[in-house]
Amino acid sequence: MNNFIVNQIPTATLQAIKQAVANQITAANQYKVGLSDAEKSGLRTMAFGREGFARTVNKIAQTHVNSLARELNPTDLDAKLNYDAALEDIRQQTMALLELITETQLANSADIMSLVDKMVANLQTSRTGNASLDLAMREVDEWNSRFSNSGNTTEKKNTAE
């Protein structure tokens, strides 16, 4: 099997991305809102399908300001909708970054396990005449006995032999 990862992201680039993300978290952290589970429960939010409703109400309120109670300012709703759109842009970009990292990490993980399987197979073959290797491979045998499943392709060696 060929490796999925042909070119790794350079370490300096990884560090720069990590630092940039940390900087953005620090910048946004002062504005974060932490809701408790009790506060989240039963909230009426602008969930899927409600944004159009909210934007329609916003347009009507902007046009018919005199029909609103004095304490209601339609620019407040407009500002919150604009803020939501800006947050959504950032969320979408963050999700794209998360997907990129997740997929790359998954591919790298598959490459790792492919190499591990090849090395285990080689080591299993070599352990027959090598007492120190046989002793060292007992830890691999323990891992295989504890965590083996249908996705595990490493060979098991019976330690009773």
Coordinates of C-alpha atoms in Angstrom, one line a residue:
M1 CA 0.0 0.0 0.0
N2 CA 1.3 3.4 -0.9
N3 CA 1.5 6.1 1.7
F4 CA -1.3 8.7 1.8
I5 CA 1.1 11.3 3.0
V6 CA 3.7 12.2 0.4
N7 CA 4.7 15.6 1.6
Q8 CA 4.4 16.6 5.2
I9 CA 3.5 20.1 6.3
P10 CA 6.9 21.6 7.3
T11 CA 7.4 21.9 11.1
A12 CA 7.7 25.7 10.8
T13 CA 4.4 25.9 9.0
L14 CA 2.7 23.7 11.6
Q15 CA 4.1 25.9 14.3
A16 CA 2.9 29.0 12.5
I17 CA -0.6 27.6 12.1
K18 CA -0.7 26.5 15.7
Q19 CA 0.4 30.0 16.9
A20 CA -2.1 31.7 14.6
V21 CA -4.9 29.6 15.9
A22 CA -3.8 30.3 19.5
N23 CA -3.6 34.0 18.8
Q24 CA -7.1 34.0 17.4
I25 CA -8.4 32.1 20.4
T26 CA -6.8 34.7 22.7
A27 CA -8.3 37.6 20.6
A28 CA -11.8 36.1 20.7
N29 CA -11.6 34.8 24.3
Q30 CA -12.5 38.1 25.9
Y31 CA -15.8 38.1 24.0
K32 CA -16.8 34.5 24.6
V33 CA -20.0 33.5 26.2
G34 CA -20.2 30.3 28.2
L35 CA -23.7 29.0 28.7
S36 CA -24.5 26.4 31.3
D37 CA -26.5 23.3 30.4
A38 CA -29.5 24.8 32.2
E39 CA -29.2 28.1 30.2
K40 CA -29.0 26.1 27.0
S41 CA -32.0 24.0 27.8
G42 CA -35.1 25.4 26.1
L43 CA -33.4 28.3 24.4
R44 CA -35.2 29.5 21.3
T45 CA -32.3 30.1 18.9
M46 CA -32.0 31.0 15.3
A47 CA -31.6 27.3 14.4
F48 CA -31.7 25.9 10.9
G49 CA -34.5 27.5 8.9
R50 CA -35.1 30.4 11.3
E51 CA -32.5 32.8 9.8
G52 CA -34.8 33.7 6.9
F53 CA -37.6 34.3 9.3
A54 CA -35.4 36.6 11.4
R55 CA -34.1 38.5 8.4
T56 CA -37.7 39.0 7.1
V57 CA -38.7 40.4 10.5
N58 CA -35.6 42.6 10.4
K59 CA -36.6 44.1 7.0
I60 CA -40.2 44.7 8.1
A61 CA -39.0 46.3 11.4
Q62 CA -36.6 48.5 9.5
T63 CA -39.4 49.7 7.3
H64 CA -42.1 50.1 10.0
V65 CA -40.1 51.5 12.9
N66 CA -43.1 53.5 14.1
S67 CA -45.1 50.3 14.6
L68 CA -42.6 49.1 17.2
A69 CA -42.6 49.7 20.9
R70 CA -40.3 52.6 21.8
E71 CA -37.8 50.4 23.6
L72 CA -37.3 48.3 20.5
N73 CA -34.7 49.5 18.1
P74 CA -34.6 47.7 14.7
T75 CA -30.9 48.5 14.3
D76 CA -30.2 46.2 17.3
L77 CA -31.6 43.2 15.4
D78 CA -29.8 44.3 12.3
A79 CA -26.5 44.5 14.2
K80 CA -27.0 41.0 15.7
L81 CA -27.8 39.5 12.4
N82 CA -24.6 41.1 10.9
Y83 CA -22.7 39.8 13.9
D84 CA -24.1 36.3 13.4
A85 CA -23.1 36.4 9.7
A86 CA -19.6 37.4 10.6
L87 CA -19.4 34.6 13.2
E88 CA -20.8 32.1 10.7
D89 CA -18.0 33.0 8.2
I90 CA -15.4 32.3 10.9
R91 CA -17.1 29.1 11.9
Q92 CA -17.2 27.9 8.3
Q93 CA -13.5 28.7 7.8
T94 CA -12.6 27.0 11.1
M95 CA -14.6 23.9 10.1
A96 CA -12.7 23.8 6.8
L97 CA -9.4 23.9 8.7
L98 CA -10.7 21.3 11.1
E99 CA -11.7 19.0 8.2
L100 CA -8.3 19.5 6.6
I101 CA -6.4 18.7 9.7
T102 CA -8.7 15.7 10.6
E103 CA -8.4 14.2 7.1
T104 CA -4.6 14.7 7.0
Q105 CA -4.3 13.2 10.5
L106 CA -6.4 10.2 9.5
A107 CA -4.3 9.6 6.4
N108 CA -1.1 9.9 8.5
S109 CA -2.6 7.5 11.1
A110 CA -3.3 5.0 8.3
D111 CA 0.3 5.3 7.1
I112 CA 1.6 4.8 10.6
M113 CA -0.4 1.6 11.1
S114 CA 0.6 0.3 7.7
L115 CA 4.2 0.7 8.7
V116 CA 3.5 -0.9 12.1
D117 CA 1.9 -3.9 10.5
K118 CA 4.9 -4.4 8.2
M119 CA 7.4 -4.0 11.0
V120 CA 5.4 -6.4 13.3
A121 CA 5.3 -9.0 10.6
N122 CA 9.1 -8.7 10.1
L123 CA 9.8 -8.8 13.8
Q124 CA 7.5 -11.8 14.3
T125 CA 9.4 -13.7 11.6
S126 CA 12.8 -12.7 13.2
R127 CA 11.9 -13.5 16.8
T128 CA 12.1 -17.2 16.4
G129 CA 15.9 -17.4 16.8
N130 CA 16.3 -14.2 18.9
A131 CA 15.6 -14.5 22.6
S132 CA 15.8 -10.8 23.3
L133 CA 13.5 -10.0 20.4
D134 CA 11.1 -12.7 21.6
L135 CA 11.1 -11.1 25.0
A136 CA 10.6 -7.6 23.6
M137 CA 7.8 -8.8 21.3
R138 CA 5.8 -10.1 24.3
E139 CA 4.6 -6.5 24.9
V140 CA 3.2 -6.5 21.3
D141 CA 1.6 -9.9 22.0
E142 CA -0.1 -8.3 25.1
W143 CA -1.3 -5.4 23.0
N144 CA -2.7 -7.7 20.4
S145 CA -4.5 -9.9 23.0
R146 CA -6.1 -6.9 24.7
F147 CA -7.0 -4.7 21.7
S148 CA -7.3 -7.1 18.8
N149 CA -10.3 -6.7 16.6
S150 CA -11.3 -7.3 13.0
G151 CA -9.3 -4.2 12.0
N152 CA -6.1 -5.4 13.5
T153 CA -3.9 -6.9 10.8
T154 CA -0.8 -7.7 13.0
E155 CA -0.1 -11.4 13.5
K156 CA -0.6 -12.9 16.9
K157 CA 2.0 -15.2 18.3
N158 CA 0.9 -17.7 20.9
T159 CA 3.1 -17.2 24.0
A160 CA 2.5 -20.8 25.1
E161 CA 4.6 -22.1 22.2

